């Protein structure tokens, strides 16, 4: 598969089904540039390829065509997800992360008990709904 086809497939594979414009905005390029990539009129620079891979969690070997058997998406590392969350626009998530970072050991135990209780309640409700 050509890189032009892979970029188009990648754009369409995103949960939000990006337009060329919205796909380009996340990596700092214009709709026209994405259109040129998808229509094989030009290829992204090496630095842009790496940015696409980082922003969209794409396997570099797949995108470059170095390993056609490689999966399209690279496994996302937990610390990258946290950094993406902190770099994003979700102010509630940022505040939540700051609060979590400031918890002491007793507060972590309290939070753990609350989350375990909520998850057990959710599991019970799920079972009740299936019965």
C-alpha positions as YAML, in Angstrom:
chain: A
units: angstrom
residues:
- id: 1
  name: UNK
  ca: [0.00, 0.00, 0.00]
- id: 2
  name: UNK
  ca: [1.34, 3.45, -0.89]
- id: 3
  name: UNK
  ca: [1.95, 6.04, 1.81]
- id: 4
  name: UNK
  ca: [-0.74, 8.23, 0.21]
- id: 5
  name: UNK
  ca: [-3.28, 5.45, 0.76]
- id: 6
  name: UNK
  ca: [-2.07, 4.87, 4.30]
- id: 7
  name: UNK
  ca: [-2.51, 8.54, 5.23]
- id: 8
  name: UNK
  ca: [-6.05, 8.52, 3.84]
- id: 9
  name: UNK
  ca: [-6.82, 5.25, 5.65]
- id: 10
  name: UNK
  ca: [-5.36, 6.63, 8.86]
- id: 11
  name: UNK
  ca: [-7.46, 9.80, 8.65]
- id: 12
  name: UNK
  ca: [-10.63, 7.74, 8.08]
- id: 13
  name: UNK
  ca: [-9.72, 5.30, 10.87]
- id: 14
  name: UNK
  ca: [-9.72, 7.90, 13.63]
- id: 15
  name: UNK
  ca: [-12.64, 7.74, 16.06]
- id: 16
  name: UNK
  ca: [-13.80, 11.18, 14.94]
- id: 17
  name: UNK
  ca: [-13.31, 10.46, 11.20]
- id: 18
  name: UNK
  ca: [-11.20, 13.55, 10.61]
- id: 19
  name: UNK
  ca: [-11.63, 15.80, 7.62]
- id: 20
  name: UNK
  ca: [-8.42, 16.69, 5.82]
- id: 21
  name: UNK
  ca: [-8.57, 20.05, 7.57]
- id: 22
  name: UNK
  ca: [-9.02, 18.71, 11.11]
- id: 23
  name: UNK
  ca: [-6.40, 15.99, 10.55]
- id: 24
  name: UNK
  ca: [-3.92, 18.61, 9.36]
- id: 25
  name: UNK
  ca: [-4.68, 21.02, 12.20]
- id: 26
  name: UNK
  ca: [-3.54, 18.49, 14.81]
- id: 27
  name: UNK
  ca: [-0.15, 18.24, 13.12]
- id: 28
  name: UNK
  ca: [0.16, 21.87, 12.04]
- id: 29
  name: UNK
  ca: [-0.35, 21.58, 8.28]
- id: 30
  name: UNK
  ca: [-3.03, 22.77, 5.89]
- id: 31
  name: UNK
  ca: [-5.88, 20.83, 4.30]
- id: 32
  name: UNK
  ca: [-4.17, 21.35, 0.95]
- id: 33
  name: UNK
  ca: [-1.02, 19.67, 2.19]
- id: 34
  name: UNK
  ca: [-3.00, 16.64, 3.46]
- id: 35
  name: UNK
  ca: [-4.79, 16.55, 0.10]
- id: 36
  name: UNK
  ca: [-1.41, 16.53, -1.67]
- id: 37
  name: UNK
  ca: [-0.19, 13.67, 0.53]
- id: 38
  name: UNK
  ca: [-3.35, 11.63, -0.05]
- id: 39
  name: UNK
  ca: [-3.23, 12.17, -3.81]
- id: 40
  name: UNK
  ca: [0.44, 11.23, -4.02]
- id: 41
  name: UNK
  ca: [1.50, 14.69, -5.20]
- id: 42
  name: UNK
  ca: [4.00, 15.02, -2.34]
- id: 43
  name: UNK
  ca: [5.21, 13.07, 0.67]
- id: 44
  name: UNK
  ca: [5.51, 14.22, 4.26]
- id: 45
  name: UNK
  ca: [8.97, 15.09, 5.57]
- id: 46
  name: UNK
  ca: [10.61, 12.70, 8.00]
- id: 47
  name: UNK
  ca: [9.85, 15.02, 10.91]
- id: 48
  name: UNK
  ca: [6.19, 15.27, 9.88]
- id: 49
  name: UNK
  ca: [5.95, 11.47, 9.60]
- id: 50
  name: UNK
  ca: [7.25, 11.14, 13.13]
- id: 51
  name: UNK
  ca: [4.80, 13.79, 14.33]
- id: 52
  name: UNK
  ca: [1.89, 11.94, 12.66]
- id: 53
  name: UNK
  ca: [3.01, 8.77, 14.42]
- id: 54
  name: UNK
  ca: [3.22, 10.50, 17.79]
- id: 55
  name: UNK
  ca: [-0.04, 12.45, 17.55]
- id: 56
  name: UNK
  ca: [-2.13, 9.64, 16.08]
- id: 57
  name: UNK
  ca: [-0.29, 6.72, 17.78]
- id: 58
  name: UNK
  ca: [0.65, 5.19, 14.43]
- id: 59
  name: UNK
  ca: [3.26, 2.50, 14.00]
- id: 60
  name: UNK
  ca: [6.16, 4.17, 12.17]
- id: 61
  name: UNK
  ca: [7.23, 0.97, 10.40]
- id: 62
  name: UNK
  ca: [3.70, 0.54, 9.01]
- id: 63
  name: UNK
  ca: [3.43, 4.15, 7.81]
- id: 64
  name: UNK
  ca: [6.88, 4.14, 6.17]
- id: 65
  name: UNK
  ca: [6.24, 0.78, 4.53]
- id: 66
  name: UNK
  ca: [9.22, -0.79, 6.28]
- id: 67
  name: UNK
  ca: [7.08, -3.61, 7.68]
- id: 68
  name: UNK
  ca: [3.79, -4.25, 5.90]
- id: 69
  name: UNK
  ca: [2.86, -6.87, 8.50]
- id: 70
  name: UNK
  ca: [3.12, -4.32, 11.32]
- id: 71
  name: UNK
  ca: [-0.16, -3.12, 12.83]
- id: 72
  name: UNK
  ca: [-1.35, 0.36, 11.84]
- id: 73
  name: UNK
  ca: [-1.48, 1.60, 15.41]
- id: 74
  name: UNK
  ca: [1.38, 1.39, 17.87]
- id: 75
  name: UNK
  ca: [0.58, 0.24, 21.36]
- id: 76
  name: UNK
  ca: [0.01, 3.35, 23.43]
- id: 77
  name: UNK
  ca: [2.16, 3.69, 26.51]
- id: 78
  name: UNK
  ca: [0.44, 4.83, 29.68]
- id: 79
  name: UNK
  ca: [2.80, 7.73, 30.26]
- id: 80
  name: UNK
  ca: [2.14, 9.01, 26.72]
- id: 81
  name: UNK
  ca: [-1.60, 8.96, 27.39]
- id: 82
  name: UNK
  ca: [-1.08, 11.01, 30.55]
- id: 83
  name: UNK
  ca: [1.11, 13.52, 28.71]
- id: 84
  name: UNK
  ca: [-1.46, 13.79, 25.91]
- id: 85
  name: UNK
  ca: [-4.14, 14.41, 28.51]
- id: 86
  name: UNK
  ca: [-2.09, 17.17, 30.12]
- id: 87
  name: UNK
  ca: [-1.33, 18.74, 26.73]
- id: 88
  name: UNK
  ca: [-4.99, 18.64, 25.68]
- id: 89
  name: UNK
  ca: [-7.85, 21.09, 26.10]
- id: 90
  name: UNK
  ca: [-9.76, 19.23, 28.82]
- id: 91
  name: UNK
  ca: [-9.36, 21.53, 31.83]
- id: 92
  name: UNK
  ca: [-11.23, 19.15, 34.14]
- id: 93
  name: UNK
  ca: [-8.79, 16.35, 33.29]
- id: 94
  name: UNK
  ca: [-5.84, 18.67, 33.96]
- id: 95
  name: UNK
  ca: [-7.25, 19.72, 37.34]
- id: 96
  name: UNK
  ca: [-7.92, 16.09, 38.21]
- id: 97
  name: UNK
  ca: [-4.34, 15.11, 37.37]
- id: 98
  name: UNK
  ca: [-2.98, 17.96, 39.52]
- id: 99
  name: UNK
  ca: [-5.14, 16.86, 42.46]
- id: 100
  name: UNK
  ca: [-4.07, 13.23, 42.04]
- id: 101
  name: UNK
  ca: [-0.42, 14.25, 41.93]
- id: 102
  name: UNK
  ca: [-0.79, 15.98, 45.31]
- id: 103
  name: UNK
  ca: [-2.44, 13.07, 47.20]
- id: 104
  name: UNK
  ca: [-0.68, 11.56, 50.21]
- id: 105
  name: UNK
  ca: [-0.69, 7.83, 51.02]
- id: 106
  name: UNK
  ca: [-3.86, 7.99, 53.17]
- id: 107
  name: UNK
  ca: [-5.75, 9.86, 50.46]
- id: 108
  name: UNK
  ca: [-4.65, 7.28, 47.86]
- id: 109
  name: UNK
  ca: [-6.03, 4.47, 50.06]
- id: 110
  name: UNK
  ca: [-9.30, 6.36, 50.47]
- id: 111
  name: UNK
  ca: [-9.55, 6.96, 46.71]
- id: 112
  name: UNK
  ca: [-8.75, 3.31, 45.99]
- id: 113
  name: UNK
  ca: [-11.56, 2.19, 48.31]
- id: 114
  name: UNK
  ca: [-13.99, 4.54, 46.58]
- id: 115
  name: UNK
  ca: [-13.03, 3.35, 43.09]
- id: 116
  name: UNK
  ca: [-13.14, -0.33, 44.05]
- id: 117
  name: UNK
  ca: [-16.58, 0.23, 45.59]
- id: 118
  name: UNK
  ca: [-17.85, 2.02, 42.47]
- id: 119
  name: UNK
  ca: [-16.47, -0.65, 40.17]
- id: 120
  name: UNK
  ca: [-18.04, -3.45, 42.24]
- id: 121
  name: UNK
  ca: [-21.38, -1.62, 42.22]
- id: 122
  name: UNK
  ca: [-21.14, -1.22, 38.44]
- id: 123
  name: UNK
  ca: [-20.38, -4.92, 38.02]
- id: 124
  name: UNK
  ca: [-23.38, -5.86, 40.20]
- id: 125
  name: UNK
  ca: [-25.68, -3.53, 38.22]
- id: 126
  name: UNK
  ca: [-24.41, -5.04, 34.99]
- id: 127
  name: UNK
  ca: [-25.14, -8.55, 36.23]
- id: 128
  name: UNK
  ca: [-28.63, -7.48, 37.40]
- id: 129
  name: UNK
  ca: [-29.35, -5.96, 33.98]
- id: 130
  name: UNK
  ca: [-28.37, -9.18, 32.20]
- id: 131
  name: UNK
  ca: [-30.48, -11.42, 34.40]
...
